[in-house]
Short mmCIF file of C-alpha atoms and ligand atoms in Angstrom, two decimals:
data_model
loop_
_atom_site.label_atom_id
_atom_site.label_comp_id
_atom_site.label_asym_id
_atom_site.label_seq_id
_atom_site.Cartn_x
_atom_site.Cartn_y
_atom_site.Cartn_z
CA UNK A 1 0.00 0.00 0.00
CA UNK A 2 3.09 2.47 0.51
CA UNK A 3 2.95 1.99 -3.08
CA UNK A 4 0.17 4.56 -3.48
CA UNK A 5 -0.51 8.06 -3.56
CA UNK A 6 -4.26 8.78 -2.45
CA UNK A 7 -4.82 11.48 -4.53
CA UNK A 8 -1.49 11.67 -6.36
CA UNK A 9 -0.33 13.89 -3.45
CA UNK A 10 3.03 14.93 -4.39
CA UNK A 11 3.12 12.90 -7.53
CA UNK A 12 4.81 14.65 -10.76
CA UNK A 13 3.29 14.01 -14.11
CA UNK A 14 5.18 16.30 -15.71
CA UNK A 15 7.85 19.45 -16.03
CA UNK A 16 6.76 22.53 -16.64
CA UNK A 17 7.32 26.61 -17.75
CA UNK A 18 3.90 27.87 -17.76
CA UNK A 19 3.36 27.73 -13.78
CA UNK A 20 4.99 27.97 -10.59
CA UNK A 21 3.72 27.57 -7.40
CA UNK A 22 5.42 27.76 -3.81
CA UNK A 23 2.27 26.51 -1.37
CA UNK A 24 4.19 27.18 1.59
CA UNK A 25 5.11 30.91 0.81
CA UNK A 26 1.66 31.62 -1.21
CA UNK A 27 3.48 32.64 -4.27
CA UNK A 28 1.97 32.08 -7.68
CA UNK A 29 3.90 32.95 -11.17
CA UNK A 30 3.84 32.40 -14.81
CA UNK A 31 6.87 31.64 -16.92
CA UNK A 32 8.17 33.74 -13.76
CA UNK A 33 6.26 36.62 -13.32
CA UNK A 34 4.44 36.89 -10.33
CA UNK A 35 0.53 36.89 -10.57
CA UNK A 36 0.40 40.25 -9.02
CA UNK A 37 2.69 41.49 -11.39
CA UNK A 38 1.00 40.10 -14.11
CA UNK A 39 -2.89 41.12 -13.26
CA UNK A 40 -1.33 45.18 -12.87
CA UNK A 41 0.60 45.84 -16.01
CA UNK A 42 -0.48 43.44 -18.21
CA UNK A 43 -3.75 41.88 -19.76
CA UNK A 44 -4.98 38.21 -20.48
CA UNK A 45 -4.00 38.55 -24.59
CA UNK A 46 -0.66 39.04 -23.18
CA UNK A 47 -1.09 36.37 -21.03
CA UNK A 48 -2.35 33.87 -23.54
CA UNK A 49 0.88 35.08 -25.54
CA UNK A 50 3.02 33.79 -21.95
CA UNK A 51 1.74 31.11 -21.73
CA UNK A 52 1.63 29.20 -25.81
CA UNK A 53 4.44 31.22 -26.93
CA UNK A 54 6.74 31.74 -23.54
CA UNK A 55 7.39 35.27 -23.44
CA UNK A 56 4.93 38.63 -22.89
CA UNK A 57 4.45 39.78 -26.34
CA UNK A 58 5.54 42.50 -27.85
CA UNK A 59 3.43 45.39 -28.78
CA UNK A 60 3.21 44.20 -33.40
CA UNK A 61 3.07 40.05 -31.83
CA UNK A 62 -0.21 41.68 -29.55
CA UNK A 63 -2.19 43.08 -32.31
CA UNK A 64 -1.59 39.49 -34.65
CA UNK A 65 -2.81 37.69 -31.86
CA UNK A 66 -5.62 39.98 -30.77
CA UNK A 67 -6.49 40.06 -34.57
CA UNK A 68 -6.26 35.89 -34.55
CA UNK A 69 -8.59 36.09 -31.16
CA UNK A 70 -11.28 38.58 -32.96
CA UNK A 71 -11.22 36.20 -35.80
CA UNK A 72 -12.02 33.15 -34.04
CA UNK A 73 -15.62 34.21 -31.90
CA UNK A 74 -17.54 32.82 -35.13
CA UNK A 75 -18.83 29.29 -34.19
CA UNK A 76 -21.39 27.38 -36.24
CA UNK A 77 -25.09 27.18 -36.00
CA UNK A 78 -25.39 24.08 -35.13
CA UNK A 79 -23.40 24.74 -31.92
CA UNK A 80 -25.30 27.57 -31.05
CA UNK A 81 -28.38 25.58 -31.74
CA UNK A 82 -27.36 22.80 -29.48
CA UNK A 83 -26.66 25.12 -26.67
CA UNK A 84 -30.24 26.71 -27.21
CA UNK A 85 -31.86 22.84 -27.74
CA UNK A 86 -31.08 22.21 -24.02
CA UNK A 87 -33.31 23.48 -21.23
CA UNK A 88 -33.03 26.42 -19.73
CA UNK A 89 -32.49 25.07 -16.45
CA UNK A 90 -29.82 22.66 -17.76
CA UNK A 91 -26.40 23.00 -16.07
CA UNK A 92 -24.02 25.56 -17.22
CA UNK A 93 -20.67 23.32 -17.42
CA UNK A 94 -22.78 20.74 -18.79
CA UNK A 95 -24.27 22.92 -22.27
CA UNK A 96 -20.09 23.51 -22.73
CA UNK A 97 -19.56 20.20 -22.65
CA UNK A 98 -21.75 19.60 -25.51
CA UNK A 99 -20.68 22.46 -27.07
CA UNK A 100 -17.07 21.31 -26.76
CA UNK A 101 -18.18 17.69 -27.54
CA UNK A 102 -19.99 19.73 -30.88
CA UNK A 103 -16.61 21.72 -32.05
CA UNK A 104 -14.57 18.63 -31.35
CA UNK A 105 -16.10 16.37 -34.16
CA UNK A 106 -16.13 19.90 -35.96
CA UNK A 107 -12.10 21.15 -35.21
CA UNK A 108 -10.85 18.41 -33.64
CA UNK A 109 -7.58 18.24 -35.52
CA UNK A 110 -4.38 15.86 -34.95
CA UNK A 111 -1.78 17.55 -33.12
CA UNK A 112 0.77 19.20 -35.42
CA UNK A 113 3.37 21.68 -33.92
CA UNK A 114 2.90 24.13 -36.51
CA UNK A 115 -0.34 25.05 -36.14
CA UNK A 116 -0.98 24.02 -32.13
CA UNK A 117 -0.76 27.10 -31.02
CA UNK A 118 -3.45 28.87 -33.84
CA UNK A 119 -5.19 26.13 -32.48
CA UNK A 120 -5.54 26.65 -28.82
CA UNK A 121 -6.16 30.65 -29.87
CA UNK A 122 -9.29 29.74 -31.67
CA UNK A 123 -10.55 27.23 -28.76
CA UNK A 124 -9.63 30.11 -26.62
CA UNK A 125 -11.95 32.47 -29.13
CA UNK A 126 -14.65 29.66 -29.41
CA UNK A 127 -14.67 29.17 -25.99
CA UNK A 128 -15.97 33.03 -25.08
CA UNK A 129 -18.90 32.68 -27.39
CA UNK A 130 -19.84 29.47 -26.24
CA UNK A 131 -20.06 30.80 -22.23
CA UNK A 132 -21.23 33.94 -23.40
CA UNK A 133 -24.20 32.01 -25.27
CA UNK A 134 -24.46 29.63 -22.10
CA UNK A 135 -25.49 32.77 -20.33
CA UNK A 136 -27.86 33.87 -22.97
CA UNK A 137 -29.46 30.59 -23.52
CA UNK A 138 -30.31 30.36 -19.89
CA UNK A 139 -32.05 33.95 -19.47
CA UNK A 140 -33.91 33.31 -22.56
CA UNK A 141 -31.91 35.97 -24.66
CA UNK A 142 -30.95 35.83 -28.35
CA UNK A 143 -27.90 33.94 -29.32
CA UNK A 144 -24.88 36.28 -29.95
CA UNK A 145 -21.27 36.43 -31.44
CA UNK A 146 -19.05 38.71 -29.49
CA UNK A 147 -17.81 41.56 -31.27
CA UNK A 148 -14.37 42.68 -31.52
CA UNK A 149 -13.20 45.33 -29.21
CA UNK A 150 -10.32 46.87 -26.84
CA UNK A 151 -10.01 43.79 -25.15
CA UNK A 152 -11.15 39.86 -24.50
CA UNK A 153 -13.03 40.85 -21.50
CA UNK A 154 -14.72 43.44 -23.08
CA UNK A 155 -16.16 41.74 -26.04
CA UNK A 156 -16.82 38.80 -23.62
CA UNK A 157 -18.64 40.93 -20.95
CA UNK A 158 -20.41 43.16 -23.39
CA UNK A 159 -21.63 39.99 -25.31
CA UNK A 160 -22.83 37.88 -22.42
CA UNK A 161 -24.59 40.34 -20.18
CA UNK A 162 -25.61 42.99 -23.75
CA UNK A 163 -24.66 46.23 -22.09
CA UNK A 164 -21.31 48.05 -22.16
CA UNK A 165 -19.12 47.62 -19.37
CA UNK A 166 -17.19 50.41 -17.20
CA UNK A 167 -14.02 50.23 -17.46
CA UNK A 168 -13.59 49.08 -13.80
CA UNK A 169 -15.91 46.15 -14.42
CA UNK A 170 -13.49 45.33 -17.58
CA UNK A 171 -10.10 45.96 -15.49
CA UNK A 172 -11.61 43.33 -12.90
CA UNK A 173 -13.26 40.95 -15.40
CA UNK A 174 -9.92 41.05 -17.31
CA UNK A 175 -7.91 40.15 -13.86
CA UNK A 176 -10.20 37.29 -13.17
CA UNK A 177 -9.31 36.12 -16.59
CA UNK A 178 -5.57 35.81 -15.51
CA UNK A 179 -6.21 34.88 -12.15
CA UNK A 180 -7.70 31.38 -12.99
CA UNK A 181 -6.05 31.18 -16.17
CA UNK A 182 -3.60 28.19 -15.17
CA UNK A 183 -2.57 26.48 -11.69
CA UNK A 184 -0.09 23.99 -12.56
CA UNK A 185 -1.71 20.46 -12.75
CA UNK A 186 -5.11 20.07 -10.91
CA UNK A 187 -7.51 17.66 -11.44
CA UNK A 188 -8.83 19.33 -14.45
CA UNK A 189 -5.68 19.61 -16.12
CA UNK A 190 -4.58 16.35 -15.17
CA UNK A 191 -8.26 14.89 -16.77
CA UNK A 192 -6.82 17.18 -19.89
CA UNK A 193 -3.26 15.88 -19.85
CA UNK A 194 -4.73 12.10 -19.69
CA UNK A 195 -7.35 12.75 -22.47
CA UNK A 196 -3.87 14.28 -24.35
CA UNK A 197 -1.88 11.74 -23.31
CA UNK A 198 -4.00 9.09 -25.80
CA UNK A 199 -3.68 11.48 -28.96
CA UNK A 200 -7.21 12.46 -28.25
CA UNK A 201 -7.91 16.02 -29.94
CA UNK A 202 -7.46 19.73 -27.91
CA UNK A 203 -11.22 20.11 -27.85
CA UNK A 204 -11.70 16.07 -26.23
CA UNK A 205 -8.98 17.71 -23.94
CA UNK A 206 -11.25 20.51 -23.13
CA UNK A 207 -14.17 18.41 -22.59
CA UNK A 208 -12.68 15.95 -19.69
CA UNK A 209 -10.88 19.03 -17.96
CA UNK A 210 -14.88 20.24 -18.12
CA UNK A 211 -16.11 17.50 -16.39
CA UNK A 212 -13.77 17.39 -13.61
CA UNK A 213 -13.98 21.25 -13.45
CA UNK A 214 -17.27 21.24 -12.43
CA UNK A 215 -17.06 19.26 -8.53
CA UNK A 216 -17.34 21.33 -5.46
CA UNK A 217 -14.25 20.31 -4.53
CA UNK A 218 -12.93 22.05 -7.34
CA UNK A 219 -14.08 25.03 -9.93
CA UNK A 220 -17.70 24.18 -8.96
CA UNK A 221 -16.10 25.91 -4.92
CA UNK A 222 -16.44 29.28 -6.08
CA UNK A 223 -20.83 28.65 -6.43
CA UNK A 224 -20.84 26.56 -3.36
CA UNK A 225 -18.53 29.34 -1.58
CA UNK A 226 -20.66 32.18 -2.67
CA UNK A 227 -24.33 30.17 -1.98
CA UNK A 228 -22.76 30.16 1.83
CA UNK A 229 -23.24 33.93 1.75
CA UNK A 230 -26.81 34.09 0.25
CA UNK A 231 -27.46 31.16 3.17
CA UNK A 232 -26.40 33.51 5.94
CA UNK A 233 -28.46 36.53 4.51
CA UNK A 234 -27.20 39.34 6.82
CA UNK A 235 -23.80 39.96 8.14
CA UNK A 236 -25.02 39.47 11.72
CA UNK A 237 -26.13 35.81 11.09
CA UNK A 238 -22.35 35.32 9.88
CA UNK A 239 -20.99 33.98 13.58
CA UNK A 240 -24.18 31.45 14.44
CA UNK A 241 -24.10 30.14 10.90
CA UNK A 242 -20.37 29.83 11.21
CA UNK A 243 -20.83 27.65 14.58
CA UNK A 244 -24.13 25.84 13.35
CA UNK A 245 -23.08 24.44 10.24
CA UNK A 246 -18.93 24.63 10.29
CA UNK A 247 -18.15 23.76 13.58
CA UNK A 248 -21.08 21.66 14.72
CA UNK A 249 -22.12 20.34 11.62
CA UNK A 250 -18.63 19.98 10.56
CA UNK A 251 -19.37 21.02 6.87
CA UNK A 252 -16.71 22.22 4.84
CA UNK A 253 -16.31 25.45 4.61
CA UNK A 254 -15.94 26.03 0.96
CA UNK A 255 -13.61 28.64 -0.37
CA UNK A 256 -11.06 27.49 2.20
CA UNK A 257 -8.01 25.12 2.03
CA UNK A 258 -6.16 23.70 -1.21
CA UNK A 259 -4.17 20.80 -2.03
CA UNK A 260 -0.91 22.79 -2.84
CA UNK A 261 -1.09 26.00 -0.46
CA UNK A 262 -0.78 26.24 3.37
CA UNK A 263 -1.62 29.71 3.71
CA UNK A 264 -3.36 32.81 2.32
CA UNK A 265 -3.57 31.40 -1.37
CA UNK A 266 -2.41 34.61 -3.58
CA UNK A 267 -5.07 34.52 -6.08
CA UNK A 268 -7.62 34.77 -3.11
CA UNK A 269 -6.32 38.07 -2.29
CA UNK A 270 -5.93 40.00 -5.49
CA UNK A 271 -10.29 38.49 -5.73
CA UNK A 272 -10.56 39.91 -2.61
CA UNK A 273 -9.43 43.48 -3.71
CA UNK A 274 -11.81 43.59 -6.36
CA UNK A 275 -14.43 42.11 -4.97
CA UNK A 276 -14.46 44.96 -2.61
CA UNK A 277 -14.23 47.90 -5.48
CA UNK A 278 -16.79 46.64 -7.51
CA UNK A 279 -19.34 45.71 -4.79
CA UNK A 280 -19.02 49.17 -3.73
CA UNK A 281 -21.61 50.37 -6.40
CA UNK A 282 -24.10 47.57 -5.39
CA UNK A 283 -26.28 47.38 -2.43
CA UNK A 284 -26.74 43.40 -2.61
CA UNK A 285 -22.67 43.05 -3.61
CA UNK A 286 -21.88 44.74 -0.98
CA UNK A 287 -23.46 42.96 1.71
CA UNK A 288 -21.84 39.38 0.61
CA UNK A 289 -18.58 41.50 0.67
CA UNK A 290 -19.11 42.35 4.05
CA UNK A 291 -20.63 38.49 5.22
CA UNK A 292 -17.50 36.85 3.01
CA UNK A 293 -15.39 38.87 5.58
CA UNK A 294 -16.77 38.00 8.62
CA UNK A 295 -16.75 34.60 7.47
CA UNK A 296 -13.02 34.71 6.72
CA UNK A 297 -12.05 35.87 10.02
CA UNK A 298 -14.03 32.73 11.93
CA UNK A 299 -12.40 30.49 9.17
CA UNK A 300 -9.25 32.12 9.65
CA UNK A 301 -9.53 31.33 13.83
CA UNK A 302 -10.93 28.06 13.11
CA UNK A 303 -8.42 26.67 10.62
CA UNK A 304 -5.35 28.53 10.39
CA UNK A 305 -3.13 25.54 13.08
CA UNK A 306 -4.42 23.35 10.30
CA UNK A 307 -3.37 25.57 7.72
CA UNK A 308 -6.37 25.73 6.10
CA UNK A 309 -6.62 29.82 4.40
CA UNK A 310 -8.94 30.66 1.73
CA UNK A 311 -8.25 30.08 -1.91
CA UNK A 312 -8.95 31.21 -4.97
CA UNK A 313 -12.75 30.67 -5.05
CA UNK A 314 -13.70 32.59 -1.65
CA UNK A 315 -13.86 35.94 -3.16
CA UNK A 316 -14.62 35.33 -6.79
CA UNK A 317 -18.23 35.04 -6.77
CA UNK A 318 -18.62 38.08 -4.93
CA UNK A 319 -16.50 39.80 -8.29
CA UNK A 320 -18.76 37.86 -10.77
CA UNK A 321 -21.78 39.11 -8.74
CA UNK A 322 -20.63 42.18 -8.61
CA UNK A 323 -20.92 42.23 -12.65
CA UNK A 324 -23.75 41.12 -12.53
CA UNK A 325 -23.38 37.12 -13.35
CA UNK A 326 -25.86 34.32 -11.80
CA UNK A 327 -24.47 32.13 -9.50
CA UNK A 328 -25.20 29.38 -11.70
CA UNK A 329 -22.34 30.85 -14.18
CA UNK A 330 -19.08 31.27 -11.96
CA UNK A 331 -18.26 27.79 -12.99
CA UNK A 332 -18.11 28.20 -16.36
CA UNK A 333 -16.35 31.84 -15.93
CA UNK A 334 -13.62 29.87 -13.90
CA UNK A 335 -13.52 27.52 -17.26
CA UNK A 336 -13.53 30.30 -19.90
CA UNK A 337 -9.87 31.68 -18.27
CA UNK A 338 -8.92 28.21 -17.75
CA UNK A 339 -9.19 26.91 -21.24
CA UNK A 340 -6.22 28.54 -21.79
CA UNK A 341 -3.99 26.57 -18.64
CA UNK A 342 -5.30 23.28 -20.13
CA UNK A 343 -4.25 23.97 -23.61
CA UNK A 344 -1.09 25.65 -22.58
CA UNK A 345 -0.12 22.16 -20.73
CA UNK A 346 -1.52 19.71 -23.32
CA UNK A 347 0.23 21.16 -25.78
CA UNK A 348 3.45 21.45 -23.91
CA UNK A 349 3.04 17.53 -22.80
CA UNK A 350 2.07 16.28 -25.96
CA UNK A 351 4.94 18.23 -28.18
CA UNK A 352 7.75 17.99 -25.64
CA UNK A 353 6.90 14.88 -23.07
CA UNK A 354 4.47 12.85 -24.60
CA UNK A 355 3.75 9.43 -23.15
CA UNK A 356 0.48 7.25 -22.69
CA UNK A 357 -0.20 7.84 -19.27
CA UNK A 358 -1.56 4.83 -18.06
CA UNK A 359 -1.49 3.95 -13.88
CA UNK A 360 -2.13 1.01 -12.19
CA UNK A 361 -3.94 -0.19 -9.55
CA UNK A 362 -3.11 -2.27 -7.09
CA UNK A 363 -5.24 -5.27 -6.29
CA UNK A 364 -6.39 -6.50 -3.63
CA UNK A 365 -9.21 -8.61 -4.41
CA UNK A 366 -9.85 -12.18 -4.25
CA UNK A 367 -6.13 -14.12 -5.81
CA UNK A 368 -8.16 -16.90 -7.85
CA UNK A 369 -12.11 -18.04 -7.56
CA UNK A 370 -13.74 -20.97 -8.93
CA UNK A 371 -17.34 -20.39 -10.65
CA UNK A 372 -19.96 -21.90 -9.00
CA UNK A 373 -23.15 -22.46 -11.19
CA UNK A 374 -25.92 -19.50 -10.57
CA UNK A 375 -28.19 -22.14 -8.62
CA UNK A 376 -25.75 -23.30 -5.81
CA UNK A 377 -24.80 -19.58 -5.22
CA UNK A 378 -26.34 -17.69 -2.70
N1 CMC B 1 -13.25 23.11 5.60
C1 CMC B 1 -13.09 22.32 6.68
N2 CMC B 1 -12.11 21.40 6.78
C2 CMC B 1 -11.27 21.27 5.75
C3 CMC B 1 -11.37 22.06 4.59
C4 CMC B 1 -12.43 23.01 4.53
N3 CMC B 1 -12.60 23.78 3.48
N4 CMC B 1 -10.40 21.71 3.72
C5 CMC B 1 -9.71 20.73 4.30
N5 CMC B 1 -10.23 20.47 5.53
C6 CMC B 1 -9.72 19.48 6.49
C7 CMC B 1 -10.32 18.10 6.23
O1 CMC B 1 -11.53 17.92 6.91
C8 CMC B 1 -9.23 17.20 6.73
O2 CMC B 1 -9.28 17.20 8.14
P1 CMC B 1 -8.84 15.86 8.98
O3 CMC B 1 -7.41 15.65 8.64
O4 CMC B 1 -9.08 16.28 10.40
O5 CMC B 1 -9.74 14.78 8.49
C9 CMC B 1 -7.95 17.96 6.34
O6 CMC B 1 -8.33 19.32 6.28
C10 CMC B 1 -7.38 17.51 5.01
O7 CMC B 1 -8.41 17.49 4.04
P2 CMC B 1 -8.27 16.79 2.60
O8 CMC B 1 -9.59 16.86 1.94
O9 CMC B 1 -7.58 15.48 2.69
O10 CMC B 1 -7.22 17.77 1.96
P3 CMC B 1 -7.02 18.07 0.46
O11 CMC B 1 -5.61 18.40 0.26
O12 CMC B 1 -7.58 17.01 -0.42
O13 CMC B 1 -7.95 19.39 0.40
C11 CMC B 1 -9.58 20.54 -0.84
C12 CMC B 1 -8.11 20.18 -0.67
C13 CMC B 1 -9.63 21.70 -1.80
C14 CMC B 1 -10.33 19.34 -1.44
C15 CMC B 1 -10.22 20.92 0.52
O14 CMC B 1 -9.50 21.93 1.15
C16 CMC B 1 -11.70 21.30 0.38
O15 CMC B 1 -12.57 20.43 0.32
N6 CMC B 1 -11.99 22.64 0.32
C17 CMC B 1 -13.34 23.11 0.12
C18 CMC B 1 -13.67 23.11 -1.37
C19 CMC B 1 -12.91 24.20 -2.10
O16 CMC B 1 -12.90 25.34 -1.69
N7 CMC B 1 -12.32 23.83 -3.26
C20 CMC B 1 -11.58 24.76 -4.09
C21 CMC B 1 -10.16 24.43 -4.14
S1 CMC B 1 -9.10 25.69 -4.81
C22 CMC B 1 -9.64 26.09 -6.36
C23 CMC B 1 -9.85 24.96 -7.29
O17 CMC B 1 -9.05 24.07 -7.42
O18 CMC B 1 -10.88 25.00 -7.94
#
C-alpha cells in the first residue's frame, strides 16, 4: 500500500514553464512573473501570448494575436443551436460540454506543432462565445457572437450580459481572466493531460478538464462558496451560521483550504481586492462582501493551526456578482480563463513529453475463484 498516492499527493506528471507555485510561501507565477505582477501591467491577450508562446508579447506580436482572437468568436449554428436545444435550467458546465463535444467532431484536428498554437487561440476564441451564449441561452436571450473590441473581456462581458461595461468592471473581469487562467496540474488539467496523453484532440482535452472542473471540490467551490453567503443573509447571522453548520455540523467550509497552499492562497487576495471595489456600487454586492469577511475571520480562527486559508474561489463570486453574473455561471467563468492553462499544458506535454499515461492499480481482491453455477450460489 506504501505503493500509493491517495490522490497523487506529491506525484509529478510532468515538467513545466507555464506555472509555478510555492504553497508554503503563497506565491503564484507564470513563466516567472508573479501573478500580481502580471494582473497590474499586463492583460490576459498578453497572457495567452506567456503562456503558448513563452514570453509577454511585444506590442506588433499583440495586435496578430488579438487580430487571430477577434477572428475566431464565429462558431457554427449548429453549436449555437445545441446550446439553445437544451433546457433552460440545464447545467451551465454541462451545455459547454456539448458544445465542446460539438466543435470537437467539428475542429478536432491531430496535433501538429505548426499550427498548435493557432489552435488553442481559436478554442480560446470559441470558448468566449460558447459561455457567453451559455449565459444567454439560460435567461432566454438571443444567441450572440461577441464583437471585436479593446479587449477579451470586453467583447466577452459586453456579449454575455448585452450592455457596455465600465471600465472598472473590464479591469476586474480582465484580472479574473488571468487569475484562474492556469494552476499547474489540478484535477482538471490532469483529466486534460490524460485525455492528451491518448492522442485524443485539444477540444476532447477541453471536454474531460470540463467534467472534472465542475465538482465542489474544485471550480464548482467558487458557487458553493458564494451560496454560503446568500445562506447567511445578513452579516449578523455570519458567527451562528459559522458555529451551526462549520463547527457543529462539521461542513466544509468552501472557499477554504487547497491541495498545494498552506496559507493565504495569492489569487484569493488579489479576488478579494476587487471584490471589494466593484461591490461598492451595489447594495446586494456589498453585503456578501461584508458576510464573506466576517466569514473569513471565523475560518481564519478556526483553521489557520491546520493551515487551512482561503483560496482562490472565496472571493470570486462576490466579483462575478458584482458584474452582474448568476451564480449558476461562476463555474463556467472559472472555465472560460482556464481553457487557456489546459491547452497551454496539453500542448506542452504532448509536443515535448508525450507518453500514454496509463497507472495502475493495485489489487487487492480475491487471488483466484472458482465459478460456481448461478443455482448453488447464494
Ligand atoms: N473546511 C473544513 N475542513 C477542511 C477544509 C475546509 N474547506 N479543507 C480541508 N479540511 C480538512 C479536512 O476535513 C481534513 O481534516 P482531517 O485531517 O481532520 O480529516 C484535512 O483538512 C485535510 O483534508 P483533505 O480533503 O484530505 O485535503 P485536500 O488536500 O484534499 O484538500 C480541498 C483540498 C480543496 C479538497 C479541501 O481543502 C476542500 O474540500 N476545500 C473546500 C472546497 C474548495 O474550496 N475547493 C476549491 C479548491 S481551490 C480552487 C480549485 O481548485 O478550484
Amino acid at each position: 500500500m506504501s505503493q500509493i498516492s491517495r490522490g497523487l499527493e506529491n506525484v509529478f506528471i510532468k515538467t513545466t514553464s507555464l506555472t509555478y507555485i510555492d504553497g508554503e510561501n503563497g506565491i503564484l507565477r507564470y513563466g516567472g512573473y508573479d501573478i500580481e505582477d502580471l494582473v497590474e501591467h499586463t492583460s490576459f491577450e498578453e497572457v495567452i501570448h506567456l503562456m503558448l508562446y513563452g514570453d509577454l508579447p511585444t506590442k506588433s506580436q499583440l495586435q496578430k494575436l488579438k487580430s487571430s482572437i477577434d477572428e475566431s468568436y464565429e462558431v457554427p449554428q449548429q453549436v449555437i443551436d445545441m446550446i439553445y436545444s437544451l433546457p433552460k435550467d440545464s447545467d451551465a458546465i454541462g451545455m459547454m460540454e456539448t458544445a465542446f463535444s460539438a466543435l470537437s467532431s467539428l475542429y478536432g484536428s491531430p496535433w501538429n506543432k505548426n499550427n498548435n498554437r493557432e489552435n488553442a487561440i481559436k478554442l480560446i476564441g470559441r470558448a468566449s462565445t460558447v459561455v457567453a451564449n451559455v449565459l444567454r441561452a439560460k435567461e432566454g436571450k438571443k444567441p450572440i457572437i461577441p464583437e471585436p473590441s479593446e479587449s477579451f473581456a470586453k467583447s466577452f462581458l459586453k456579449s454575455s450580459l448585452s450592455r457596455t461595461p465600465s471600465n472598472e468592471e473590464v479591469k476586474a473581469m480582465d484580472a479574473s481572466l488571468i487569475l484562474y487562467a492556469d494552476h499547474e496540474v489540478p484535477a482538471s488539467t490532469t483529466a486534460a493531460l490524460v485525455t492528451s496523453s491518448t492522442l485524443s484532440d485539444m477540444y476532447s482535452c477541453v471536454v474531460a478538464a470540463l467534467a472534472a472542473l465542475k465538482g465542489p471540490l474544485h471550480g464548482g467551490a467558487a458557487e458553493e462558496a458564494f451560496k454560503q453567503f446568500v445562506e447567511i443573509g445578513e452579516p449578523q447571522n455570519a458567527e451562528t451560521w459559522f458555529r451551526n453548520k462549520i463547527t457543529e455540523q462539521k461542513s466544509r467550509l468552501m472557499g477554504f483550504g487547497h491541495r498545494v497552499y498552506k496559507t493565504y492562497d495569492p489569487r484569493a487576495k488579489i479576488f478579494k481586492k476587487y471584490a471589494k471595489l466593484l461591490s461598492e456600487n451595489n447594495d446586494n454586492a456589498r453585503k456578501y462582501f461584508s458576510i464573506a469577511q466576517s466569514v473569513e475571520d471565523l475560518g481564519i480562527k478556526t483553521f489557520s493551526e491546520k493551515r487551512i486559508y482561503p483560496n482562490t474561489d472565496f472571493y470570486s463570486g462576490v466579483v462575478f456578482y458584482s458584474l452582474g453574473f448568476p451564480i449558476y455561471m461562476f463555474t463556467s467563468l472559472f472555465a472560460l480563463s482556464r481553457t487557456l492553462g489546459w491547452v497551454a499544458h496539453v500542448i506542452e506535454y504532448v509536443e515535448d513529453q508525450h507518453r500514454l499515461i496509463r497507472p495502475r492499480a493495485l489489487y487487492i481482491g480475491p487471488l483466484k475463484r472458482e465459478i460456481v453455477p448461478i443455482e448453488l450460489r447464494g
